[in-house]
């Protein structure tokens, strides 16, 4: 029987696209992810770790590390007062943005605009609704094509994606098998054939221009291999402190 997985669309799913015995469902909603796994309709979710810190995620445990790729702040214009587009003002991604701006651009005045997922943030940046936004591949590369300025990377030292299941299932055979299959997928991506494998997977699963696909393949291989498979609970505790600050 296949393990049912609910994920956000994007290049970070490279390892999953190599795995057997899984059934992938895509969503753009964190709330749908949590509700669906709590109801038992899916077995595993891959989500931002701070999505597990809210009350409705009680009873869910991260068991797998991952990465959405580098998180960058992208600026599309110059103004005395900036508008910053984030997924949610209280999210981990949002707080990483505030931390970076506080430490690197303390003089910058900005207001925060909640926009939801990365595609919505990218659209808002293009439409001039915000002047700064949090981006990850492939949207960072789309922004570079448009001539936008990369202010800086905000996720250094923080986990940006985890695989999670119900707490009582962490040691179950199907979760152990899932972790092993993920590990084998990362080994494939880190092999000499990994780049060609990644390009093919991205072309089949991601709607992106050819030139960008090659760049993303190289970048995401580095990111997912570096993230590995073993989730470090300390990283969630660190993010929780940031979340509460």
Coordinates of C-alpha atoms in Angstrom, one line a residue:
X1 CA 0.0 0.0 0.0
X2 CA 1.3 3.4 -0.9
X3 CA 2.2 6.1 1.7
X4 CA 0.0 9.1 1.2
X5 CA 1.9 12.4 1.2
X6 CA 0.7 16.0 1.1
X7 CA 3.2 18.7 0.0
X8 CA 3.5 22.2 -1.3
X9 CA 4.4 22.4 -5.0
X10 CA 7.9 23.2 -5.9
X11 CA 11.5 22.1 -6.6
X12 CA 12.0 21.0 -3.0
X13 CA 10.1 17.8 -3.9
X14 CA 13.0 16.5 -5.9
X15 CA 13.6 13.5 -3.5
X16 CA 9.9 12.6 -3.4
X17 CA 9.7 12.5 -7.2
X18 CA 12.3 9.7 -7.1
X19 CA 10.6 7.6 -4.4
X20 CA 8.4 4.6 -5.0
X21 CA 5.3 3.5 -3.1
X22 CA 4.1 7.0 -2.3
X23 CA 1.1 8.9 -3.5
X24 CA 1.6 12.7 -3.7
X25 CA -1.1 15.3 -3.2
X26 CA -0.3 19.0 -3.7
X27 CA -1.7 21.9 -1.7
X28 CA -1.0 25.6 -1.2
X29 CA -2.6 25.6 2.2
X30 CA -0.9 24.9 5.5
X31 CA -4.3 24.5 7.2
X32 CA -5.4 21.9 4.7
X33 CA -2.1 20.0 5.3
X34 CA -2.7 19.9 9.1
X35 CA -6.4 19.0 8.9
X36 CA -5.8 16.3 6.3
X37 CA -3.1 14.5 8.3
X38 CA -5.0 14.9 11.5
X39 CA -8.1 13.2 9.9
X40 CA -5.9 10.3 8.7
X41 CA -6.5 11.0 5.0
X42 CA -2.7 11.3 4.5
X43 CA 0.2 9.7 6.3
X44 CA 3.0 12.3 5.9
X45 CA 3.2 16.0 5.2
X46 CA 6.2 18.1 4.2
X47 CA 5.8 21.6 5.6
X48 CA 7.5 24.5 7.1
X49 CA 8.6 23.6 10.7
X50 CA 6.8 26.5 12.3
X51 CA 3.5 25.2 10.9
X52 CA 3.8 22.5 13.6
X53 CA 4.0 25.0 16.4
X54 CA 0.3 26.0 16.4
X55 CA -2.4 24.2 18.5
X56 CA -4.0 22.4 15.6
X57 CA -0.8 20.6 14.9
X58 CA -0.7 18.9 18.4
X59 CA 0.2 15.2 18.1
X60 CA 2.3 15.7 14.9
X61 CA 6.1 15.0 15.0
X62 CA 8.8 16.0 12.5
X63 CA 10.9 13.0 11.6
X64 CA 12.7 14.1 8.4
X65 CA 14.8 17.1 7.5
X66 CA 14.4 18.9 4.2
X67 CA 14.9 22.3 2.4
X68 CA 12.8 24.6 0.2
X69 CA 16.2 26.0 -1.1
X70 CA 17.7 29.3 -0.1
X71 CA 15.2 31.8 1.4
X72 CA 16.0 35.3 0.1
X73 CA 14.6 38.7 0.6
X74 CA 14.0 40.2 -2.9
X75 CA 13.5 43.9 -3.6
X76 CA 11.7 45.2 -6.7
X77 CA 12.1 49.0 -6.2
X78 CA 13.3 51.8 -4.1
X79 CA 11.2 53.8 -1.7
X80 CA 11.6 55.6 1.6
X81 CA 9.0 53.3 3.1
X82 CA 9.0 49.6 2.0
X83 CA 6.2 47.1 2.1
X84 CA 7.3 43.6 3.0
X85 CA 5.3 40.6 1.6
X86 CA 5.4 37.5 3.8
X87 CA 3.3 34.3 4.0
X88 CA 2.0 35.2 7.4
X89 CA 3.1 38.0 9.8
X90 CA 3.7 35.4 12.6
X91 CA 5.3 32.7 10.5
X92 CA 8.8 31.4 10.8
X93 CA 9.7 32.7 7.4
X94 CA 8.3 36.1 8.3
X95 CA 10.3 36.2 11.5
X96 CA 13.5 35.2 9.7
X97 CA 12.9 38.2 7.4
X98 CA 12.4 40.6 10.3
X99 CA 15.5 39.2 12.0
X100 CA 17.6 39.8 8.9
X101 CA 16.3 43.3 8.3
X102 CA 16.9 44.2 12.0
X103 CA 20.5 43.0 11.8
X104 CA 21.4 44.1 8.3
X105 CA 19.1 47.0 7.4
X106 CA 18.1 48.6 10.7
X107 CA 17.5 52.0 9.0
X108 CA 14.9 50.5 6.7
X109 CA 11.3 51.4 7.5
X110 CA 8.7 48.9 6.3
X111 CA 5.2 47.6 6.9
X112 CA 4.2 44.0 6.6
X113 CA 1.6 42.6 4.2
X114 CA 0.4 39.0 4.6
X115 CA 0.1 37.3 1.2
X116 CA 0.2 33.5 1.6
X117 CA 2.4 31.3 -0.5
X118 CA 5.4 32.1 -2.6
X119 CA 3.4 32.3 -5.9
X120 CA 1.2 35.0 -4.4
X121 CA 4.2 36.9 -3.0
X122 CA 5.9 36.8 -6.4
X123 CA 2.7 38.1 -8.1
X124 CA 2.4 40.9 -5.6
X125 CA 6.0 41.9 -6.2
X126 CA 5.5 42.0 -9.9
X127 CA 2.2 44.0 -9.6
X128 CA 3.9 46.5 -7.3
X129 CA 1.7 45.7 -4.3
X130 CA 4.8 45.1 -2.2
X131 CA 8.4 46.2 -2.7
X132 CA 10.2 43.4 -0.7
X133 CA 9.2 39.7 -0.4
X134 CA 10.5 36.4 0.8
X135 CA 11.4 34.1 -2.1
X136 CA 12.8 30.6 -2.7
X137 CA 13.5 28.7 -5.9
X138 CA 12.3 28.9 -8.6
X139 CA 10.8 32.3 -7.8
X140 CA 14.1 33.8 -6.7
X141 CA 15.4 33.0 -10.2
X142 CA 12.3 34.5 -11.8
X143 CA 12.9 37.7 -9.8
X144 CA 16.6 37.8 -11.0
X145 CA 15.4 37.5 -14.6
X146 CA 13.2 40.6 -14.0
X147 CA 16.2 42.5 -12.7
X148 CA 15.1 42.6 -9.0
X149 CA 17.7 43.0 -6.3
X150 CA 18.5 40.1 -3.9
X151 CA 19.0 41.8 -0.5
X152 CA 20.2 38.7 1.3
X153 CA 19.7 35.1 2.4
X154 CA 17.6 34.8 5.6
X155 CA 17.5 31.1 6.5
X156 CA 21.1 30.4 7.4
X157 CA 21.1 28.0 10.4
X158 CA 17.4 27.4 10.3
X159 CA 15.5 24.4 9.0
X160 CA 13.0 25.4 6.3
X161 CA 11.2 22.1 5.6
X162 CA 10.3 19.0 7.5
X163 CA 8.5 15.7 7.0
X164 CA 6.0 15.1 9.7
X165 CA 3.7 12.3 10.8
X166 CA 1.4 11.5 13.7
X167 CA 3.5 11.1 16.9
X168 CA 2.4 7.5 17.5
X169 CA 3.6 6.5 14.0
X170 CA 7.2 7.8 14.2
X171 CA 8.6 4.3 14.8
X172 CA 6.2 2.4 12.5
X173 CA 7.5 0.4 9.7
X174 CA 6.0 2.5 6.9
X175 CA 7.6 5.7 8.4
X176 CA 11.0 3.9 8.7
X177 CA 10.7 2.8 5.1
X178 CA 9.7 6.3 4.0
X179 CA 12.8 7.7 5.7
X180 CA 15.0 5.1 4.0
X181 CA 13.5 5.8 0.6
X182 CA 14.1 9.5 1.1
X183 CA 17.7 8.8 2.0
X184 CA 18.2 6.6 -1.1
X185 CA 16.7 9.4 -3.2
X186 CA 19.2 11.9 -1.8
X187 CA 22.1 9.4 -2.6
X188 CA 20.9 9.3 -6.2
X189 CA 20.8 13.0 -6.4
X190 CA 24.3 13.3 -5.0
X191 CA 25.7 10.7 -7.5
X192 CA 27.5 11.6 -10.7
X193 CA 24.1 11.2 -12.5
X194 CA 22.3 13.4 -10.0
X195 CA 22.3 16.5 -12.1
X196 CA 20.8 14.8 -15.1
X197 CA 18.2 13.1 -12.9
X198 CA 17.3 16.4 -11.3
X199 CA 16.9 18.3 -14.6
X200 CA 14.6 15.6 -16.0
X201 CA 12.5 15.6 -12.8
X202 CA 12.2 19.3 -12.8
X203 CA 11.2 19.4 -16.5
X204 CA 8.5 16.9 -15.8
X205 CA 7.2 18.4 -12.6
X206 CA 7.9 22.2 -12.7
X207 CA 6.6 24.8 -15.1
X208 CA 9.8 26.8 -15.6
X209 CA 11.9 28.1 -18.5
X210 CA 14.7 25.8 -19.6
X211 CA 17.6 28.0 -18.5
X212 CA 16.1 28.3 -15.0
X213 CA 15.6 24.6 -14.7
X214 CA 19.3 23.9 -15.1
X215 CA 20.2 26.5 -12.4
X216 CA 17.6 25.2 -10.0
X217 CA 18.7 21.6 -10.5
X218 CA 22.2 22.4 -9.4
X219 CA 21.1 24.6 -6.5
X220 CA 18.5 22.2 -5.2
X221 CA 20.8 19.2 -5.3
X222 CA 23.2 21.1 -3.0
X223 CA 20.4 22.1 -0.7
X224 CA 18.6 18.7 -0.3
X225 CA 21.9 16.8 0.0
X226 CA 23.1 19.3 2.7
X227 CA 19.8 19.1 4.6
X228 CA 20.1 15.3 4.7
X229 CA 17.4 13.1 6.3
X230 CA 17.9 13.4 10.0
X231 CA 15.7 16.0 11.7
X232 CA 17.4 17.8 14.6
X233 CA 14.8 18.7 17.3
X234 CA 17.1 21.5 18.5
X235 CA 16.4 23.3 15.2
X236 CA 12.7 23.3 16.0
X237 CA 13.3 24.6 19.5
X238 CA 15.5 27.4 18.0
X239 CA 12.8 28.3 15.6
X240 CA 10.2 28.3 18.4
X241 CA 12.2 30.8 20.3
X242 CA 12.3 33.0 17.2
X243 CA 8.6 32.5 16.7
X244 CA 7.9 33.6 20.3
X245 CA 10.2 36.7 20.2

